[in-house]
PDB file of C-alpha atoms in Angstrom:
ATOM      1  CA  UNK A   1       0.279   0.043  -0.254  1.00  0.00           C
ATOM      2  CA  UNK A   2       1.273   3.671  -0.692  1.00  0.00           C
ATOM      3  CA  UNK A   3       2.938   4.762   2.427  1.00  0.00           C
ATOM      4  CA  UNK A   4       0.817   8.239   2.871  1.00  0.00           C
ATOM      5  CA  UNK A   5      -2.869   5.832   2.413  1.00  0.00           C
ATOM      6  CA  UNK A   6      -0.841   3.307   5.307  1.00  0.00           C
ATOM      7  CA  UNK A   7      -0.198   7.275   7.596  1.00  0.00           C
ATOM      8  CA  UNK A   8      -3.972   8.494   6.906  1.00  0.00           C
ATOM      9  CA  UNK A   9      -4.696   5.150   8.269  1.00  0.00           C
ATOM     10  CA  UNK A  10      -2.404   4.935  11.570  1.00  0.00           C
ATOM     11  CA  UNK A  11      -4.070   8.202  12.213  1.00  0.00           C
ATOM     12  CA  UNK A  12      -7.080   6.931  11.705  1.00  0.00           C
ATOM     13  CA  UNK A  13      -6.749   4.185  14.090  1.00  0.00           C
ATOM     14  CA  UNK A  14      -4.913   5.938  16.698  1.00  0.00           C
ATOM     15  CA  UNK A  15      -7.898   8.091  16.872  1.00  0.00           C
ATOM     16  CA  UNK A  16     -10.628   5.545  17.243  1.00  0.00           C
ATOM     17  CA  UNK A  17      -8.941   3.259  19.846  1.00  0.00           C
ATOM     18  CA  UNK A  18      -8.020   7.156  21.901  1.00  0.00           C
ATOM     19  CA  UNK A  19     -12.122   7.540  21.784  1.00  0.00           C
ATOM     20  CA  UNK A  20     -12.397   3.895  22.699  1.00  0.00           C
ATOM     21  CA  UNK A  21     -10.508   4.409  25.778  1.00  0.00           C
ATOM     22  CA  UNK A  22     -12.152   7.939  26.853  1.00  0.00           C
ATOM     23  CA  UNK A  23     -15.305   6.584  26.489  1.00  0.00           C
ATOM     24  CA  UNK A  24     -14.909   2.668  28.042  1.00  0.00           C
ATOM     25  CA  UNK A  25     -13.389   4.858  31.004  1.00  0.00           C
ATOM     26  CA  UNK A  26     -15.436   8.332  31.159  1.00  0.00           C
ATOM     27  CA  UNK A  27     -17.480   6.887  33.699  1.00  0.00           C
ATOM     28  CA  UNK A  28     -15.039   6.015  36.552  1.00  0.00           C
ATOM     29  CA  UNK A  29     -12.008   8.385  36.016  1.00  0.00           C
ATOM     30  CA  UNK A  30     -13.097  12.266  34.638  1.00  0.00           C
ATOM     31  CA  UNK A  31     -11.573  13.803  37.373  1.00  0.00           C
ATOM     32  CA  UNK A  32      -7.770  11.779  35.799  1.00  0.00           C
ATOM     33  CA  UNK A  33      -8.859  12.596  31.821  1.00  0.00           C
ATOM     34  CA  UNK A  34      -8.984  16.101  32.024  1.00  0.00           C
ATOM     35  CA  UNK A  35      -5.987  16.698  34.574  1.00  0.00           C
ATOM     36  CA  UNK A  36      -3.882  14.017  31.054  1.00  0.00           C
ATOM     37  CA  UNK A  37      -6.136  16.280  28.723  1.00  0.00           C
ATOM     38  CA  UNK A  38      -4.567  19.302  30.538  1.00  0.00           C
ATOM     39  CA  UNK A  39      -1.831  18.223  30.634  1.00  0.00           C
ATOM     40  CA  UNK A  40      -0.809  17.046  26.964  1.00  0.00           C
ATOM     41  CA  UNK A  41      -2.576  20.816  26.347  1.00  0.00           C
ATOM     42  CA  UNK A  42      -0.581  22.513  28.111  1.00  0.00           C
ATOM     43  CA  UNK A  43       2.878  20.866  27.305  1.00  0.00           C
ATOM     44  CA  UNK A  44       4.210  23.651  29.782  1.00  0.00           C
ATOM     45  CA  UNK A  45       8.403  23.522  29.289  1.00  0.00           C
ATOM     46  CA  UNK A  46      10.287  23.739  32.226  1.00  0.00           C
ATOM     47  CA  UNK A  47      13.092  26.408  32.680  1.00  0.00           C
ATOM     48  CA  UNK A  48      13.902  29.256  29.612  1.00  0.00           C
ATOM     49  CA  UNK A  49      13.765  29.292  26.076  1.00  0.00           C
ATOM     50  CA  UNK A  50      17.003  27.797  24.505  1.00  0.00           C
ATOM     51  CA  UNK A  51      16.919  31.289  22.980  1.00  0.00           C
ATOM     52  CA  UNK A  52      16.584  33.262  25.592  1.00  0.00           C
ATOM     53  CA  UNK A  53      18.653  35.586  25.984  1.00  0.00           C
ATOM     54  CA  UNK A  54      18.000  37.728  29.009  1.00  0.00           C
ATOM     55  CA  UNK A  55      15.437  39.723  30.186  1.00  0.00           C
ATOM     56  CA  UNK A  56      16.276  44.773  28.922  1.00  0.00           C
ATOM     57  CA  UNK A  57      16.810  46.099  31.867  1.00  0.00           C
ATOM     58  CA  UNK A  58      13.949  48.372  31.157  1.00  0.00           C
ATOM     59  CA  UNK A  59      11.494  45.393  31.483  1.00  0.00           C
ATOM     60  CA  UNK A  60       9.661  45.452  35.400  1.00  0.00           C
ATOM     61  CA  UNK A  61       9.241  42.083  36.683  1.00  0.00           C
ATOM     62  CA  UNK A  62       5.580  41.809  38.129  1.00  0.00           C
ATOM     63  CA  UNK A  63       4.026  39.553  40.893  1.00  0.00           C
ATOM     64  CA  UNK A  64      -0.232  39.493  40.140  1.00  0.00           C
ATOM     65  CA  UNK A  65      -1.681  38.167  43.778  1.00  0.00           C
ATOM     66  CA  UNK A  66      -5.121  39.303  43.682  1.00  0.00           C
ATOM     67  CA  UNK A  67      -7.561  38.607  46.373  1.00  0.00           C
ATOM     68  CA  UNK A  68      -9.639  36.247  45.405  1.00  0.00           C
ATOM     69  CA  UNK A  69      -5.979  33.784  44.386  1.00  0.00           C
ATOM     70  CA  UNK A  70      -5.462  30.711  46.212  1.00  0.00           C
ATOM     71  CA  UNK A  71      -3.001  30.723  48.966  1.00  0.00           C
ATOM     72  CA  UNK A  72       0.954  30.297  47.012  1.00  0.00           C
ATOM     73  CA  UNK A  73      -0.485  31.565  43.768  1.00  0.00           C
ATOM     74  CA  UNK A  74       0.302  34.280  41.775  1.00  0.00           C
ATOM     75  CA  UNK A  75       0.910  35.535  37.880  1.00  0.00           C
ATOM     76  CA  UNK A  76       4.452  36.449  36.999  1.00  0.00           C
ATOM     77  CA  UNK A  77       3.731  39.624  34.669  1.00  0.00           C
ATOM     78  CA  UNK A  78       6.751  42.234  32.251  1.00  0.00           C
ATOM     79  CA  UNK A  79       5.989  45.223  31.696  1.00  0.00           C
ATOM     80  CA  UNK A  80       7.623  46.680  29.108  1.00  0.00           C
ATOM     81  CA  UNK A  81       6.558  50.452  28.921  1.00  0.00           C
ATOM     82  CA  UNK A  82       7.818  51.751  25.504  1.00  0.00           C
ATOM     83  CA  UNK A  83      10.823  55.158  25.537  1.00  0.00           C
ATOM     84  CA  UNK A  84       8.029  57.992  24.358  1.00  0.00           C
ATOM     85  CA  UNK A  85       5.743  58.854  27.270  1.00  0.00           C
ATOM     86  CA  UNK A  86       1.833  57.121  27.007  1.00  0.00           C
ATOM     87  CA  UNK A  87       2.763  55.316  23.787  1.00  0.00           C
ATOM     88  CA  UNK A  88      -0.042  52.952  23.013  1.00  0.00           C
ATOM     89  CA  UNK A  89      -0.326  49.822  24.910  1.00  0.00           C
ATOM     90  CA  UNK A  90      -0.675  46.158  24.190  1.00  0.00           C
ATOM     91  CA  UNK A  91      -1.569  43.179  27.030  1.00  0.00           C
ATOM     92  CA  UNK A  92      -0.152  40.348  25.767  1.00  0.00           C
ATOM     93  CA  UNK A  93      -1.387  36.817  25.766  1.00  0.00           C
ATOM     94  CA  UNK A  94       0.857  33.601  24.939  1.00  0.00           C
ATOM     95  CA  UNK A  95       0.253  29.890  23.618  1.00  0.00           C
ATOM     96  CA  UNK A  96       1.481  26.907  24.869  1.00  0.00           C
ATOM     97  CA  UNK A  97       4.529  25.261  25.866  1.00  0.00           C
ATOM     98  CA  UNK A  98       6.657  28.142  26.679  1.00  0.00           C
ATOM     99  CA  UNK A  99       7.307  31.106  28.995  1.00  0.00           C
ATOM    100  CA  UNK A 100       7.952  34.857  28.552  1.00  0.00           C
ATOM    101  CA  UNK A 101      11.322  33.059  27.953  1.00  0.00           C
ATOM    102  CA  UNK A 102      10.006  31.547  25.141  1.00  0.00           C
ATOM    103  CA  UNK A 103       7.833  35.332  23.881  1.00  0.00           C
ATOM    104  CA  UNK A 104      11.014  37.653  24.377  1.00  0.00           C
ATOM    105  CA  UNK A 105      12.442  38.009  20.114  1.00  0.00           C
ATOM    106  CA  UNK A 106       7.801  38.812  19.446  1.00  0.00           C
ATOM    107  CA  UNK A 107       7.454  41.193  22.782  1.00  0.00           C
ATOM    108  CA  UNK A 108      11.252  42.933  21.766  1.00  0.00           C
ATOM    109  CA  UNK A 109       9.180  43.573  17.940  1.00  0.00           C
ATOM    110  CA  UNK A 110       6.168  45.021  19.446  1.00  0.00           C
ATOM    111  CA  UNK A 111       8.116  47.037  21.927  1.00  0.00           C
ATOM    112  CA  UNK A 112      10.435  48.396  18.495  1.00  0.00           C
ATOM    113  CA  UNK A 113       6.904  49.709  17.400  1.00  0.00           C
ATOM    114  CA  UNK A 114       6.660  52.135  19.956  1.00  0.00           C
ATOM    115  CA  UNK A 115       3.805  50.429  21.607  1.00  0.00           C
ATOM    116  CA  UNK A 116       4.861  49.783  25.831  1.00  0.00           C
ATOM    117  CA  UNK A 117       4.084  45.985  26.288  1.00  0.00           C
ATOM    118  CA  UNK A 118       2.448  44.004  29.868  1.00  0.00           C
ATOM    119  CA  UNK A 119       3.356  40.571  29.561  1.00  0.00           C
ATOM    120  CA  UNK A 120       2.039  37.560  31.502  1.00  0.00           C
ATOM    121  CA  UNK A 121       2.900  34.158  32.811  1.00  0.00           C
ATOM    122  CA  UNK A 122      -0.083  31.565  33.396  1.00  0.00           C
ATOM    123  CA  UNK A 123      -0.321  30.057  35.971  1.00  0.00           C
ATOM    124  CA  UNK A 124       1.901  27.174  36.121  1.00  0.00           C
ATOM    125  CA  UNK A 125       3.907  29.267  33.512  1.00  0.00           C
ATOM    126  CA  UNK A 126       7.489  30.184  34.466  1.00  0.00           C
ATOM    127  CA  UNK A 127       7.549  31.983  37.824  1.00  0.00           C
ATOM    128  CA  UNK A 128       4.006  31.755  38.207  1.00  0.00           C
ATOM    129  CA  UNK A 129       3.090  29.838  40.853  1.00  0.00           C
ATOM    130  CA  UNK A 130       0.512  27.622  40.370  1.00  0.00           C
ATOM    131  CA  UNK A 131      -1.198  23.724  39.429  1.00  0.00           C
ATOM    132  CA  UNK A 132      -2.162  23.026  35.859  1.00  0.00           C
ATOM    133  CA  UNK A 133      -2.910  25.361  33.621  1.00  0.00           C
ATOM    134  CA  UNK A 134      -6.822  24.988  32.485  1.00  0.00           C
ATOM    135  CA  UNK A 135      -8.976  26.916  30.136  1.00  0.00           C
ATOM    136  CA  UNK A 136     -10.925  28.542  33.715  1.00  0.00           C
ATOM    137  CA  UNK A 137      -7.875  29.178  34.249  1.00  0.00           C
ATOM    138  CA  UNK A 138      -6.486  30.706  31.248  1.00  0.00           C
ATOM    139  CA  UNK A 139      -9.824  32.872  31.203  1.00  0.00           C
ATOM    140  CA  UNK A 140      -9.484  33.971  35.264  1.00  0.00           C
ATOM    141  CA  UNK A 141      -5.631  35.064  34.328  1.00  0.00           C
ATOM    142  CA  UNK A 142      -6.153  37.400  31.677  1.00  0.00           C
ATOM    143  CA  UNK A 143      -8.625  38.665  33.995  1.00  0.00           C
ATOM    144  CA  UNK A 144      -6.495  39.409  36.469  1.00  0.00           C
ATOM    145  CA  UNK A 145      -3.897  40.769  33.541  1.00  0.00           C
ATOM    146  CA  UNK A 146      -6.095  43.280  32.803  1.00  0.00           C
ATOM    147  CA  UNK A 147      -7.304  44.733  35.599  1.00  0.00           C
ATOM    148  CA  UNK A 148      -3.510  45.790  36.033  1.00  0.00           C
ATOM    149  CA  UNK A 149      -3.339  46.963  32.842  1.00  0.00           C
ATOM    150  CA  UNK A 150      -5.982  49.142  33.006  1.00  0.00           C
ATOM    151  CA  UNK A 151      -4.024  50.450  35.550  1.00  0.00           C
ATOM    152  CA  UNK A 152      -0.929  51.235  33.750  1.00  0.00           C
ATOM    153  CA  UNK A 153      -2.348  52.383  30.397  1.00  0.00           C
ATOM    154  CA  UNK A 154      -5.336  54.376  32.204  1.00  0.00           C
ATOM    155  CA  UNK A 155      -6.475  55.204  28.273  1.00  0.00           C
ATOM    156  CA  UNK A 156      -8.195  52.713  26.983  1.00  0.00           C
ATOM    157  CA  UNK A 157      -7.655  54.799  23.068  1.00  0.00           C
ATOM    158  CA  UNK A 158      -4.700  53.856  23.845  1.00  0.00           C
ATOM    159  CA  UNK A 159      -5.261  49.991  24.311  1.00  0.00           C
ATOM    160  CA  UNK A 160      -4.597  46.790  22.540  1.00  0.00           C
ATOM    161  CA  UNK A 161      -5.704  43.314  23.668  1.00  0.00           C
ATOM    162  CA  UNK A 162      -2.890  40.627  21.717  1.00  0.00           C
ATOM    163  CA  UNK A 163      -2.626  36.873  21.451  1.00  0.00           C
ATOM    164  CA  UNK A 164      -1.177  34.136  19.506  1.00  0.00           C
ATOM    165  CA  UNK A 165      -1.651  30.763  18.941  1.00  0.00           C
ATOM    166  CA  UNK A 166      -3.859  29.045  21.805  1.00  0.00           C
ATOM    167  CA  UNK A 167      -3.643  32.778  23.646  1.00  0.00           C
ATOM    168  CA  UNK A 168      -5.919  33.645  20.454  1.00  0.00           C
ATOM    169  CA  UNK A 169      -8.150  32.047  22.965  1.00  0.00           C
ATOM    170  CA  UNK A 170      -7.375  34.168  25.770  1.00  0.00           C
ATOM    171  CA  UNK A 171      -7.793  37.400  23.999  1.00  0.00           C
ATOM    172  CA  UNK A 172     -11.013  36.053  22.471  1.00  0.00           C
ATOM    173  CA  UNK A 173     -12.872  34.661  25.824  1.00  0.00           C
ATOM    174  CA  UNK A 174     -11.344  38.520  27.472  1.00  0.00           C
ATOM    175  CA  UNK A 175     -12.869  40.888  24.286  1.00  0.00           C
ATOM    176  CA  UNK A 176     -15.761  38.809  24.142  1.00  0.00           C
ATOM    177  CA  UNK A 177     -16.228  39.829  27.820  1.00  0.00           C
ATOM    178  CA  UNK A 178     -15.621  43.745  27.929  1.00  0.00           C
ATOM    179  CA  UNK A 179     -17.662  44.306  23.808  1.00  0.00           C
ATOM    180  CA  UNK A 180     -20.898  41.669  25.567  1.00  0.00           C
ATOM    181  CA  UNK A 181     -20.638  44.103  29.116  1.00  0.00           C
ATOM    182  CA  UNK A 182     -20.144  47.466  27.079  1.00  0.00           C
ATOM    183  CA  UNK A 183     -23.659  46.198  24.976  1.00  0.00           C
ATOM    184  CA  UNK A 184     -25.528  45.285  27.239  1.00  0.00           C
ATOM    185  CA  UNK A 185     -24.357  48.498  30.324  1.00  0.00           C
ATOM    186  CA  UNK A 186     -24.326  51.230  26.526  1.00  0.00           C
ATOM    187  CA  UNK A 187     -21.155  51.918  27.636  1.00  0.00           C
ATOM    188  CA  UNK A 188     -17.666  53.200  25.956  1.00  0.00           C
ATOM    189  CA  UNK A 189     -15.380  49.791  25.299  1.00  0.00           C
ATOM    190  CA  UNK A 190     -12.151  50.499  27.140  1.00  0.00           C
ATOM    191  CA  UNK A 191      -9.702  49.492  24.826  1.00  0.00           C
ATOM    192  CA  UNK A 192      -9.648  49.743  21.562  1.00  0.00           C
ATOM    193  CA  UNK A 193      -8.823  46.796  19.199  1.00  0.00           C
ATOM    194  CA  UNK A 194      -8.190  43.572  18.741  1.00  0.00           C
ATOM    195  CA  UNK A 195      -5.385  41.433  17.690  1.00  0.00           C
ATOM    196  CA  UNK A 196      -5.283  37.431  17.707  1.00  0.00           C
ATOM    197  CA  UNK A 197      -2.887  35.756  15.412  1.00  0.00           C
ATOM    198  CA  UNK A 198      -2.149  31.996  14.208  1.00  0.00           C
ATOM    199  CA  UNK A 199      -4.596  30.987  16.497  1.00  0.00           C
ATOM    200  CA  UNK A 200      -7.875  28.455  15.677  1.00  0.00           C
ATOM    201  CA  UNK A 201     -11.468  28.510  15.290  1.00  0.00           C
ATOM    202  CA  UNK A 202     -12.414  25.569  18.628  1.00  0.00           C
ATOM    203  CA  UNK A 203      -9.795  23.362  20.288  1.00  0.00           C
ATOM    204  CA  UNK A 204     -12.264  20.380  18.794  1.00  0.00           C
ATOM    205  CA  UNK A 205     -10.931  21.786  15.358  1.00  0.00           C
ATOM    206  CA  UNK A 206      -7.556  22.151  15.699  1.00  0.00           C
ATOM    207  CA  UNK A 207      -7.117  18.483  17.533  1.00  0.00           C
ATOM    208  CA  UNK A 208      -9.475  16.537  14.067  1.00  0.00           C
ATOM    209  CA  UNK A 209      -7.560  17.910  11.865  1.00  0.00           C
ATOM    210  CA  UNK A 210      -4.212  17.371  13.570  1.00  0.00           C
ATOM    211  CA  UNK A 211      -5.617  14.088  13.436  1.00  0.00           C
ATOM    212  CA  UNK A 212      -7.210  14.394  10.188  1.00  0.00           C
ATOM    213  CA  UNK A 213      -9.880  12.506  11.619  1.00  0.00           C
ATOM    214  CA  UNK A 214     -13.927  13.696  10.694  1.00  0.00           C
ATOM    215  CA  UNK A 215     -15.434  11.776  14.818  1.00  0.00           C
ATOM    216  CA  UNK A 216     -17.067  14.090  17.324  1.00  0.00           C
ATOM    217  CA  UNK A 217     -13.427  15.260  19.140  1.00  0.00           C
ATOM    218  CA  UNK A 218     -15.604  18.247  20.218  1.00  0.00           C
ATOM    219  CA  UNK A 219     -17.926  15.677  22.569  1.00  0.00           C
ATOM    220  CA  UNK A 220     -13.867  14.572  24.543  1.00  0.00           C
ATOM    221  CA  UNK A 221     -12.986  17.543  24.991  1.00  0.00           C
ATOM    222  CA  UNK A 222     -13.515  19.096  28.720  1.00  0.00           C
ATOM    223  CA  UNK A 223     -10.968  21.613  27.055  1.00  0.00           C
ATOM    224  CA  UNK A 224     -13.554  23.738  24.475  1.00  0.00           C
ATOM    225  CA  UNK A 225     -11.564  27.379  23.518  1.00  0.00           C
ATOM    226  CA  UNK A 226     -14.717  27.569  21.599  1.00  0.00           C
ATOM    227  CA  UNK A 227     -13.311  30.925  19.584  1.00  0.00           C
ATOM    228  CA  UNK A 228     -15.607  31.109  17.210  1.00  0.00           C
ATOM    229  CA  UNK A 229     -19.027  31.239  18.815  1.00  0.00           C
ATOM    230  CA  UNK A 230     -17.073  34.258  20.596  1.00  0.00           C
ATOM    231  CA  UNK A 231     -15.433  36.610  17.840  1.00  0.00           C
ATOM    232  CA  UNK A 232     -18.680  38.366  16.362  1.00  0.00           C
ATOM    233  CA  UNK A 233     -19.562  39.467  20.451  1.00  0.00           C
ATOM    234  CA  UNK A 234     -16.270  41.068  20.572  1.00  0.00           C
ATOM    235  CA  UNK A 235     -17.840  44.835  18.856  1.00  0.00           C
ATOM    236  CA  UNK A 236     -14.277  46.343  18.453  1.00  0.00           C
ATOM    237  CA  UNK A 237     -11.718  46.501  15.897  1.00  0.00           C
ATOM    238  CA  UNK A 238     -10.126  43.502  14.997  1.00  0.00           C
ATOM    239  CA  UNK A 239      -6.729  42.629  13.087  1.00  0.00           C
ATOM    240  CA  UNK A 240      -5.824  38.504  11.967  1.00  0.00           C
ATOM    241  CA  UNK A 241      -2.614  37.533  11.580  1.00  0.00           C
ATOM    242  CA  UNK A 242      -1.895  33.471   9.283  1.00  0.00           C
ATOM    243  CA  UNK A 243       0.555  32.565   8.278  1.00  0.00           C
ATOM    244  CA  UNK A 244       0.343  30.780   5.136  1.00  0.00           C
ATOM    245  CA  UNK A 245       2.868  28.420   5.999  1.00  0.00           C
ATOM    246  CA  UNK A 246       1.987  26.918   9.476  1.00  0.00           C
ATOM    247  CA  UNK A 247       1.854  24.190   9.687  1.00  0.00           C
ATOM    248  CA  UNK A 248       0.163  23.730  13.192  1.00  0.00           C
ATOM    249  CA  UNK A 249      -2.860  25.625  13.140  1.00  0.00           C
ATOM    250  CA  UNK A 250      -4.249  25.834  10.083  1.00  0.00           C
ATOM    251  CA  UNK A 251      -4.779  29.479   7.652  1.00  0.00           C
ATOM    252  CA  UNK A 252      -8.431  29.132   6.940  1.00  0.00           C
ATOM    253  CA  UNK A 253      -9.554  28.780  10.720  1.00  0.00           C
ATOM    254  CA  UNK A 254      -8.839  32.140  11.376  1.00  0.00           C
ATOM    255  CA  UNK A 255      -9.671  32.491   7.922  1.00  0.00           C
ATOM    256  CA  UNK A 256     -13.822  31.140   9.573  1.00  0.00           C
ATOM    257  CA  UNK A 257     -12.709  33.633  12.303  1.00  0.00           C
ATOM    258  CA  UNK A 258     -12.421  36.824  10.606  1.00  0.00           C
ATOM    259  CA  UNK A 259     -15.245  35.710   8.365  1.00  0.00           C
ATOM    260  CA  UNK A 260     -17.617  35.498  11.456  1.00  0.00           C
ATOM    261  CA  UNK A 261     -16.046  38.648  13.063  1.00  0.00           C
ATOM    262  CA  UNK A 262     -17.898  41.522  12.513  1.00  0.00           C
ATOM    263  CA  UNK A 263     -16.559  45.448  11.311  1.00  0.00           C
ATOM    264  CA  UNK A 264     -13.912  46.453  10.971  1.00  0.00           C
ATOM    265  CA  UNK A 265     -11.673  43.810  10.118  1.00  0.00           C
ATOM    266  CA  UNK A 266      -9.084  43.250   8.580  1.00  0.00           C
ATOM    267  CA  UNK A 267      -7.415  39.559   7.099  1.00  0.00           C
ATOM    268  CA  UNK A 268      -3.934  39.618   6.987  1.00  0.00           C
ATOM    269  CA  UNK A 269      -2.097  36.445   5.633  1.00  0.00           C
ATOM    270  CA  UNK A 270       1.735  35.753   4.916  1.00  0.00           C
ATOM    271  CA  UNK A 271       3.235  33.865   2.438  1.00  0.00           C
ATOM    272  CA  UNK A 272       5.594  32.378   3.758  1.00  0.00           C
ATOM    273  CA  UNK A 273       4.935  32.998   7.363  1.00  0.00           C
ATOM    274  CA  UNK A 274       5.475  29.407  10.070  1.00  0.00           C
ATOM    275  CA  UNK A 275       3.084  29.375  13.083  1.00  0.00           C
ATOM    276  CA  UNK A 276       6.045  31.668  14.467  1.00  0.00           C
ATOM    277  CA  UNK A 277       7.518  34.083  12.221  1.00  0.00           C
ATOM    278  CA  UNK A 278       3.997  36.341  10.797  1.00  0.00           C
ATOM    279  CA  UNK A 279       5.527  39.094  12.730  1.00  0.00           C
ATOM    280  CA  UNK A 280       8.938  39.490  11.474  1.00  0.00           C
ATOM    281  CA  UNK A 281       7.986  38.125   8.158  1.00  0.00           C
ATOM    282  CA  UNK A 282       4.917  40.894   7.935  1.00  0.00           C
ATOM    283  CA  UNK A 283       7.483  43.556   8.954  1.00  0.00           C
ATOM    284  CA  UNK A 284       5.860  46.793   7.471  1.00  0.00           C
ATOM    285  CA  UNK A 285       3.120  45.190   6.909  1.00  0.00           C
ATOM    286  CA  UNK A 286       2.790  43.683  10.082  1.00  0.00           C
ATOM    287  CA  UNK A 287       3.149  47.177  11.902  1.00  0.00           C
ATOM    288  CA  UNK A 288       0.626  48.859   9.007  1.00  0.00           C
ATOM    289  CA  UNK A 289      -1.922  46.850  10.146  1.00  0.00           C
ATOM    290  CA  UNK A 290      -1.855  47.579  14.009  1.00  0.00           C
ATOM    291  CA  UNK A 291      -0.777  51.250  13.204  1.00  0.00           C
ATOM    292  CA  UNK A 292      -4.284  50.888  10.865  1.00  0.00           C
ATOM    293  CA  UNK A 293      -5.988  49.387  13.956  1.00  0.00           C
ATOM    294  CA  UNK A 294      -5.337  51.743  16.719  1.00  0.00           C
ATOM    295  CA  UNK A 295      -7.780  54.609  14.085  1.00  0.00           C
ATOM    296  CA  UNK A 296     -10.350  52.217  13.495  1.00  0.00           C
ATOM    297  CA  UNK A 297     -13.881  53.373  14.168  1.00  0.00           C
ATOM    298  CA  UNK A 298     -14.912  51.648  16.675  1.00  0.00           C
ATOM    299  CA  UNK A 299     -18.540  51.099  16.097  1.00  0.00           C
ATOM    300  CA  UNK A 300     -18.908  47.317  14.658  1.00  0.00           C
ATOM    301  CA  UNK A 301     -20.666  46.710  11.510  1.00  0.00           C
ATOM    302  CA  UNK A 302     -21.501  43.679   9.095  1.00  0.00           C
ATOM    303  CA  UNK A 303     -19.352  40.427   7.656  1.00  0.00           C
ATOM    304  CA  UNK A 304     -17.191  41.993   4.682  1.00  0.00           C
ATOM    305  CA  UNK A 305     -13.595  43.106   6.206  1.00  0.00           C
ATOM    306  CA  UNK A 306     -10.844  43.560   3.544  1.00  0.00           C
ATOM    307  CA  UNK A 307      -8.310  40.823   2.845  1.00  0.00           C
ATOM    308  CA  UNK A 308      -4.229  41.564   2.615  1.00  0.00           C
ATOM    309  CA  UNK A 309      -1.976  39.546   1.886  1.00  0.00           C
ATOM    310  CA  UNK A 310       1.881  40.119   2.499  1.00  0.00           C
ATOM    311  CA  UNK A 311       4.244  39.751   0.294  1.00  0.00           C
TER     312      UNK A 311
END
């Protein structure tokens, strides 16, 4: 048989085996299965990333410990103010596996573009103290960071939320809550806009794509990250970025999020961009897209929007 066919067959057999194991073990060991799922999802790498070259002197290290956290829990954060006083600021929410030391190269690019950056490690990552993360805990951590972010940059017109990969799902959840609250209370949005890069519609969609299966993966996952169901609620300018050579998260997921979102919005597809280098490869076009986001009108409208392909 052709090698490609055998590979697909093995993937499907593995998917069926996992599904059967989950169904059989579900009644007796839900907690064990959920813990294993979370461990596999976040894949936390201990220590510092191999490419980390040290923290710049102007970065301030913060420990966020809200009263609602249990004893011994805290969020470690970096606040890197821009050289220009009262510059616009970005709340940076990272994805799985790497802690802040693995994110510095991307944070440096945002600051070089003239933005102050507040970046956090979720509890369980890096120097943050806490248990194995979950969908609910990373959402809560983003809200804690948001509270401090508002203090660091008091001007709502100078605030952006940014999420990379799974951090994009965290960012969408936060932005949707802020958007719904503003719409309900008939108050101005407390943030200028949202940037999401290399992210997905839902965790189930990614799992199905990786396993190359049409099985109902959604029913088996306790961690949902259903961004596609929330994206229309953000009610703020949106920039969606995806590398067209992303081997981990297919670009079609960003295209689907973009289609489901309201105006004003822009989709920036980066030819040759992988899961991690679209910001660097996009260069000036990426920077201009963020700058344009800062000037976009904050009135949610239709589902049509602007699509750009970097070159």
